[in-house]
Amino acid sequence: MRQPTISDALHARRVLAGHLPPTPTWRYPALDATAEATVLVKHENVQPTGAFKVRGGIALLDAMDPAERDRGIVGYSTGNHAQSLAYAAALFGVRCTIVMPENPNPAKARAVAGFGAEVVEAGANFDQAREHAEMLAHAHGMNLISAANDPRIIAGVATVYLELFEQAPDLDVVVVPVGGGSGAAAACLVAAALAPSCEVIAVQSAASPAGHDSWRAGACLQRPNQTVADGLATGSGFELTQQIMRTHLTDFVLVDDAAIAAAQWVMMRDAHTLAEGAGAAALAAVLADPQRFAGRRVGVVCTGGNAAETEIRACATREHELASSA
Ligand SMILES: *Cc1c(COP(=O)(O)O)cnc(C)c1O
């Protein structure tokens, strides 16, 4: 598969300029105090779909030729990739079917249907949903869209980091949550070109460590997939994103789901920001390792805000154990 380049990312930025404003990057004194670092939060939670993935969806559909668009697209997703494809498909007038694992996050399923895509619930998990989507795409001659293994999607996602390195040019490190790895691969691509001395650290849930274990092993592996942070829920490493991460990623760390929930709470308390689990995972990695980040300028990507209602209520009422209690 072709690797995306920095020119692809710059092209995607010109395409996206017609559809989405840049998202803000904010610093919060209370959050700096909790983290004992200078934390710059890149707010992808304010996208119209509530997550960064919409950048990849729009870049992908823009890059398709008319014949390809006419065939329609099929995606499989626990939610945010689905919303991205549904949103972009509506924008370009393309037919879109989304396969979600059974019992999806209801807020995400409603949003996908609301953007006008057809929602099919099939399979107990992400991998079974993928098999069903492959079957549908084959049966109907539609384009099957991977969540991360696509250079057009990575180029679109890379616009997050073009913006971030302009908004915060002197970052020491940027921390990126990983599912399939489009975000971390995009961060590597842009950092290598524009901020080569900035470290890129990836983070995944210890309950779904396939991306982490694949990166450490240097080969795509299958792993148990049990995180409740649905944006991070994948059971295998993705070839293209792993290749890119191998070239520039500084480190890949794991945090447990309780630490992610605690970081969600800190996002609410200190940054008045509602993050979904995956959207708080980067902050969780910072809070989990205070020595590593102390006194540094840290970019934390809040990748999404699509928390389910039950998740929001539980997060706000639970007592969280915080490593550093400011
Ligand atoms: C998809 C997603 C991630 C992980 O991104 P990948 O590109 O799949 O690694 C992180 N956070 C949120 C909110 C997501 O939707």
Short mmCIF file of C-alpha atoms and ligand atoms in Angstrom, two decimals:
data_model
loop_
_atom_site.label_atom_id
_atom_site.label_comp_id
_atom_site.label_asym_id
_atom_site.label_seq_id
_atom_site.Cartn_x
_atom_site.Cartn_y
_atom_site.Cartn_z
CA MET A 1 0.00 0.00 0.00
CA ARG A 2 1.20 3.51 -0.85
CA GLN A 3 2.47 5.57 2.08
CA PRO A 4 0.94 9.04 2.45
CA THR A 5 3.37 11.97 2.17
CA ILE A 6 3.52 15.45 3.66
CA SER A 7 2.31 16.82 0.29
CA ASP A 8 -0.77 14.60 0.58
CA ALA A 9 -1.38 16.16 4.01
CA LEU A 10 -0.99 19.69 2.60
CA HIS A 11 -3.38 18.83 -0.22
CA ALA A 12 -5.88 17.47 2.32
CA ARG A 13 -5.64 20.73 4.23
CA ARG A 14 -6.66 22.68 1.12
CA VAL A 15 -9.58 20.29 0.60
CA LEU A 16 -10.73 20.45 4.22
CA ALA A 17 -10.50 24.25 4.32
CA GLY A 18 -13.71 24.30 2.29
CA HIS A 19 -15.55 22.12 4.80
CA LEU A 20 -14.23 22.45 8.36
CA PRO A 21 -12.65 25.29 10.35
CA PRO A 22 -9.39 24.52 12.21
CA THR A 23 -10.04 23.31 15.76
CA PRO A 24 -8.65 25.26 18.73
CA THR A 25 -5.69 24.33 20.91
CA TRP A 26 -6.12 25.62 24.47
CA ARG A 27 -4.11 25.68 27.64
CA TYR A 28 -5.79 25.50 31.08
CA PRO A 29 -3.99 26.61 34.28
CA ALA A 30 -5.88 24.03 36.37
CA LEU A 31 -4.88 21.24 34.03
CA ASP A 32 -1.24 22.40 33.99
CA ALA A 33 -1.28 22.27 37.80
CA THR A 34 -2.75 18.76 37.88
CA ALA A 35 -0.30 17.46 35.27
CA GLU A 36 2.69 19.51 36.51
CA ALA A 37 3.44 20.25 32.87
CA THR A 38 2.37 22.72 30.19
CA VAL A 39 -0.50 20.92 28.54
CA LEU A 40 -1.90 22.07 25.20
CA VAL A 41 -5.21 20.38 24.43
CA LYS A 42 -6.03 20.01 20.73
CA HIS A 43 -9.83 20.02 20.67
CA GLU A 44 -11.05 17.54 18.07
CA ASN A 45 -14.10 16.98 20.27
CA VAL A 46 -15.60 20.15 18.73
CA GLN A 47 -15.79 18.70 15.20
CA PRO A 48 -19.34 18.45 13.79
CA THR A 49 -19.16 14.68 14.29
CA GLY A 50 -17.52 15.01 17.71
CA ALA A 51 -14.22 13.40 16.63
CA PHE A 52 -11.15 13.96 14.43
CA LYS A 53 -12.04 11.12 12.05
CA VAL A 54 -14.28 13.38 9.97
CA ARG A 55 -11.09 14.84 8.48
CA GLY A 56 -10.17 11.45 7.07
CA GLY A 57 -13.66 10.79 5.74
CA ILE A 58 -13.84 14.06 3.81
CA ALA A 59 -10.30 13.68 2.41
CA LEU A 60 -11.12 10.13 1.32
CA LEU A 61 -14.32 11.01 -0.55
CA ASP A 62 -12.69 14.03 -2.15
CA ALA A 63 -9.90 11.79 -3.47
CA MET A 64 -12.33 9.30 -5.07
CA ASP A 65 -13.20 9.61 -8.73
CA PRO A 66 -16.89 9.89 -9.74
CA ALA A 67 -17.17 6.23 -10.79
CA GLU A 68 -15.81 5.13 -7.43
CA ARG A 69 -18.23 7.43 -5.59
CA ASP A 70 -21.15 6.05 -7.59
CA ARG A 71 -20.53 2.59 -6.16
CA GLY A 72 -21.14 3.84 -2.63
CA ILE A 73 -19.12 3.04 0.49
CA VAL A 74 -19.36 0.46 3.27
CA GLY A 75 -17.62 1.06 6.59
CA TYR A 76 -17.38 -0.93 9.81
CA SER A 77 -16.86 0.89 13.04
CA THR A 78 -17.68 1.17 16.69
CA GLY A 79 -18.81 4.70 16.01
CA ASN A 80 -16.57 7.62 15.11
CA HIS A 81 -15.23 6.31 11.81
CA ALA A 82 -18.88 5.52 11.03
CA GLN A 83 -19.94 9.09 11.77
CA SER A 84 -17.06 10.38 9.69
CA LEU A 85 -18.01 8.31 6.64
CA ALA A 86 -21.72 9.10 7.05
CA TYR A 87 -21.02 12.83 7.34
CA ALA A 88 -18.64 12.88 4.37
CA ALA A 89 -20.93 10.68 2.25
CA ALA A 90 -23.82 13.10 2.83
CA LEU A 91 -21.55 16.00 1.85
CA PHE A 92 -20.59 14.32 -1.44
CA GLY A 93 -24.01 12.72 -2.12
CA VAL A 94 -22.63 9.19 -1.86
CA ARG A 95 -24.55 6.13 -0.68
CA CYS A 96 -23.18 4.87 2.66
CA THR A 97 -23.77 1.69 4.69
CA ILE A 98 -22.24 1.29 8.14
CA VAL A 99 -21.85 -2.01 9.97
CA MET A 100 -21.62 -1.60 13.74
CA PRO A 101 -21.05 -4.41 16.24
CA GLU A 102 -24.29 -5.30 18.10
CA ASN A 103 -25.28 -2.99 20.98
CA PRO A 104 -23.29 0.04 19.78
CA ASN A 105 -22.89 3.24 21.79
CA PRO A 106 -26.46 4.56 21.24
CA ALA A 107 -25.34 8.18 20.81
CA LYS A 108 -22.99 7.15 17.99
CA ALA A 109 -25.54 4.88 16.27
CA ARG A 110 -28.18 7.64 16.34
CA ALA A 111 -25.73 10.16 14.92
CA VAL A 112 -24.76 7.86 12.02
CA ALA A 113 -28.39 7.34 11.09
CA GLY A 114 -28.97 11.07 11.55
CA PHE A 115 -26.35 11.85 8.89
CA GLY A 116 -28.38 9.66 6.51
CA ALA A 117 -26.34 6.45 6.38
CA GLU A 118 -27.87 3.00 6.57
CA VAL A 119 -26.90 1.33 9.87
CA VAL A 120 -26.56 -2.46 10.06
CA GLU A 121 -25.84 -4.05 13.45
CA ALA A 122 -23.91 -7.30 13.00
CA GLY A 123 -21.33 -9.27 14.96
CA ALA A 124 -20.35 -9.37 18.63
CA ASN A 125 -17.24 -7.24 18.10
CA PHE A 126 -15.28 -5.06 15.69
CA ASP A 127 -13.70 -7.99 13.83
CA GLN A 128 -17.02 -9.74 13.22
CA ALA A 129 -18.53 -6.44 12.06
CA ARG A 130 -15.65 -6.17 9.59
CA GLU A 131 -16.39 -9.62 8.17
CA HIS A 132 -20.03 -8.66 7.67
CA ALA A 133 -19.02 -5.40 5.98
CA GLU A 134 -16.69 -7.30 3.61
CA MET A 135 -19.58 -9.56 2.68
CA LEU A 136 -21.93 -6.62 2.02
CA ALA A 137 -19.35 -4.70 -0.04
CA HIS A 138 -18.71 -7.78 -2.16
CA ALA A 139 -22.42 -8.54 -2.63
CA HIS A 140 -23.32 -4.95 -3.66
CA GLY A 141 -20.13 -3.89 -5.45
CA MET A 142 -19.53 -1.09 -2.93
CA ASN A 143 -16.15 0.30 -1.74
CA LEU A 144 -15.08 -1.22 1.56
CA ILE A 145 -13.41 1.46 3.68
CA SER A 146 -10.86 0.56 6.36
CA ALA A 147 -10.75 2.74 9.47
CA ALA A 148 -7.02 3.33 9.18
CA ASN A 149 -5.32 1.31 6.43
CA ASP A 150 -5.84 3.96 3.77
CA PRO A 151 -3.34 6.67 2.76
CA ARG A 152 -6.19 9.07 1.87
CA ILE A 153 -7.61 8.81 5.40
CA ILE A 154 -4.19 9.26 7.04
CA ALA A 155 -3.55 12.35 4.87
CA GLY A 156 -6.85 13.85 6.03
CA VAL A 157 -6.11 13.06 9.68
CA ALA A 158 -2.65 14.59 9.28
CA THR A 159 -4.31 18.03 9.08
CA VAL A 160 -4.83 17.78 12.88
CA TYR A 161 -1.04 17.89 13.26
CA LEU A 162 -0.44 20.55 10.60
CA GLU A 163 -2.71 22.75 12.70
CA LEU A 164 -1.27 21.68 16.05
CA PHE A 165 2.38 22.34 15.13
CA GLU A 166 1.38 25.82 13.89
CA GLN A 167 -0.72 26.57 16.96
CA ALA A 168 1.96 25.25 19.34
CA PRO A 169 5.26 25.35 17.42
CA ASP A 170 7.55 24.50 20.33
CA LEU A 171 6.03 21.30 21.70
CA ASP A 172 8.45 18.85 23.32
CA VAL A 173 6.10 15.92 22.92
CA VAL A 174 2.68 15.09 21.51
CA VAL A 175 0.61 12.23 22.91
CA VAL A 176 -1.84 10.45 20.60
CA PRO A 177 -4.40 7.73 21.41
CA VAL A 178 -4.39 4.71 19.11
CA GLY A 179 -7.01 2.32 17.79
CA GLY A 180 -6.16 1.45 14.19
CA GLY A 181 -3.37 4.03 14.27
CA SER A 182 -4.40 6.65 11.68
CA GLY A 183 -3.92 9.43 14.24
CA ALA A 184 -0.51 8.30 15.46
CA ALA A 185 0.70 7.59 11.91
CA ALA A 186 -0.48 11.05 10.87
CA ALA A 187 1.31 12.63 13.85
CA CYS A 188 4.51 10.80 12.86
CA LEU A 189 4.23 11.94 9.24
CA VAL A 190 3.78 15.60 10.14
CA ALA A 191 6.23 15.69 13.06
CA ALA A 192 8.96 14.14 10.90
CA ALA A 193 8.50 16.95 8.36
CA LEU A 194 7.70 19.98 10.53
CA ALA A 195 8.80 19.27 14.11
CA PRO A 196 11.48 16.60 14.00
CA SER A 197 12.61 17.22 17.57
CA CYS A 198 9.09 16.78 18.96
CA GLU A 199 8.55 13.31 20.41
CA VAL A 200 5.43 11.41 19.37
CA ILE A 201 4.10 9.04 22.02
CA ALA A 202 1.22 6.69 21.27
CA VAL A 203 -1.13 5.32 23.92
CA GLN A 204 -3.56 2.46 23.94
CA SER A 205 -5.74 0.78 26.55
CA ALA A 206 -4.07 -2.18 28.28
CA ALA A 207 -7.39 -3.99 27.69
CA SER A 208 -6.93 -3.71 23.88
CA PRO A 209 -3.16 -3.70 23.29
CA ALA A 210 -2.94 -4.98 19.68
CA GLY A 211 -1.44 -1.78 18.25
CA HIS A 212 1.07 -1.48 21.08
CA ASP A 213 2.12 -5.12 20.93
CA SER A 214 2.37 -5.01 17.12
CA TRP A 215 4.64 -1.95 17.27
CA ARG A 216 6.89 -3.55 19.89
CA ALA A 217 7.06 -6.83 17.93
CA GLY A 218 7.56 -5.15 14.54
CA ALA A 219 4.74 -7.29 13.08
CA CYS A 220 0.94 -7.05 13.06
CA LEU A 221 -0.50 -9.16 15.87
CA GLN A 222 -3.97 -10.11 17.15
CA ARG A 223 -4.77 -9.40 20.80
CA PRO A 224 -7.78 -9.51 23.15
CA ASN A 225 -10.00 -6.49 22.67
CA GLN A 226 -11.82 -5.59 25.85
CA THR A 227 -11.50 -1.86 26.47
CA VAL A 228 -14.67 0.09 27.23
CA ALA A 229 -13.16 3.06 25.34
CA ASP A 230 -14.79 2.19 22.02
CA GLY A 231 -12.58 4.56 19.98
CA LEU A 232 -9.59 2.42 21.00
CA ALA A 233 -11.28 -0.97 20.55
CA THR A 234 -9.39 -2.96 17.93
CA GLY A 235 -8.11 -6.53 18.09
CA SER A 236 -5.26 -6.34 15.57
CA GLY A 237 -2.46 -4.12 14.33
CA PHE A 238 -2.99 -2.35 10.97
CA GLU A 239 -0.22 -2.78 8.39
CA LEU A 240 0.04 0.72 6.92
CA THR A 241 -0.17 2.67 10.17
CA GLN A 242 2.28 0.30 11.87
CA GLN A 243 4.80 0.86 9.06
CA ILE A 244 4.61 4.63 9.52
CA MET A 245 4.74 4.42 13.31
CA ARG A 246 7.93 2.35 13.06
CA THR A 247 9.69 5.25 11.34
CA HIS A 248 9.06 8.05 13.79
CA LEU A 249 7.23 7.00 16.97
CA THR A 250 9.26 7.68 20.13
CA ASP A 251 7.36 5.34 22.41
CA PHE A 252 4.08 3.46 22.78
CA VAL A 253 2.55 3.15 26.24
CA LEU A 254 -0.46 1.43 27.80
CA VAL A 255 -2.90 2.80 30.40
CA ASP A 256 -5.73 0.88 32.02
CA ASP A 257 -9.39 1.75 31.58
CA ALA A 258 -9.66 3.12 35.15
CA ALA A 259 -6.88 5.62 34.40
CA ILE A 260 -8.71 6.63 31.22
CA ALA A 261 -11.92 7.23 33.20
CA ALA A 262 -9.97 9.31 35.74
CA ALA A 263 -8.50 11.40 32.90
CA GLN A 264 -12.01 11.90 31.50
CA TRP A 265 -12.94 13.33 34.88
CA VAL A 266 -9.89 15.63 34.92
CA MET A 267 -10.82 16.85 31.42
CA MET A 268 -14.26 17.78 32.76
CA ARG A 269 -12.98 19.35 35.98
CA ASP A 270 -9.89 21.21 34.75
CA ALA A 271 -10.57 21.82 31.04
CA HIS A 272 -14.39 21.98 31.08
CA THR A 273 -14.30 19.47 28.26
CA LEU A 274 -16.41 16.39 27.75
CA ALA A 275 -14.13 13.71 26.32
CA GLU A 276 -15.11 10.17 25.50
CA GLY A 277 -12.75 7.51 26.89
CA ALA A 278 -10.55 7.47 23.79
CA GLY A 279 -10.50 11.28 23.83
CA ALA A 280 -9.04 11.29 27.35
CA ALA A 281 -6.48 8.52 26.81
CA ALA A 282 -3.65 10.90 25.85
CA LEU A 283 -4.17 12.85 29.07
CA ALA A 284 -4.30 9.54 30.97
CA ALA A 285 -0.83 8.69 29.64
CA VAL A 286 0.50 12.05 30.85
CA LEU A 287 -1.05 11.69 34.33
CA ALA A 288 0.22 8.11 34.59
CA ASP A 289 3.89 9.08 34.19
CA PRO A 290 4.45 12.49 35.86
CA GLN A 291 8.26 12.23 35.86
CA ARG A 292 8.40 11.78 32.12
CA PHE A 293 6.33 14.89 31.36
CA ALA A 294 7.26 17.19 34.27
CA GLY A 295 7.91 20.76 33.14
CA ARG A 296 7.63 19.94 29.44
CA ARG A 297 5.34 21.35 26.76
CA VAL A 298 2.97 18.52 26.01
CA GLY A 299 0.42 18.36 23.20
CA VAL A 300 -2.56 16.24 24.23
CA VAL A 301 -5.00 15.39 21.47
CA CYS A 302 -8.57 15.24 22.73
CA THR A 303 -9.62 13.09 19.81
CA GLY A 304 -13.35 12.92 20.51
CA GLY A 305 -16.25 13.77 22.79
CA ASN A 306 -18.88 11.18 21.92
CA ALA A 307 -19.34 9.66 25.37
CA ALA A 308 -22.49 7.65 25.97
CA GLU A 309 -24.95 9.04 28.53
CA THR A 310 -24.31 6.19 30.98
CA GLU A 311 -20.56 6.76 30.64
CA ILE A 312 -20.89 10.50 31.39
CA ARG A 313 -23.05 9.88 34.47
CA ALA A 314 -20.74 7.16 35.81
CA CYS A 315 -17.63 9.24 35.20
CA ALA A 316 -18.98 12.31 36.98
CA THR A 317 -20.16 10.47 40.10
CA ARG A 318 -17.34 7.94 40.65
CA GLU A 319 -14.38 8.68 42.98
CA HIS A 320 -11.29 8.56 40.77
CA GLU A 321 -7.81 7.71 41.94
CA LEU A 322 -5.51 10.38 40.59
CA ALA A 323 -1.77 9.88 40.58
CA SER A 324 -1.13 13.58 41.27
CA SER A 325 -3.82 15.33 43.32
CA ALA A 326 -3.24 19.05 42.93
C1 LIG B 1 -10.77 6.28 16.29
C2 LIG B 1 -10.47 7.06 17.50
C3 LIG B 1 -9.20 7.01 18.11
C4 LIG B 1 -8.11 6.15 17.58
O1 LIG B 1 -7.71 6.59 16.32
P1 LIG B 1 -7.02 5.62 15.26
O2 LIG B 1 -6.75 6.48 14.15
O3 LIG B 1 -8.00 4.52 14.97
O4 LIG B 1 -5.83 5.08 15.95
C5 LIG B 1 -8.98 7.80 19.21
N1 LIG B 1 -9.94 8.58 19.72
C6 LIG B 1 -11.17 8.65 19.18
C7 LIG B 1 -12.18 9.53 19.81
C8 LIG B 1 -11.47 7.88 18.06
O5 LIG B 1 -12.69 7.96 17.51
#
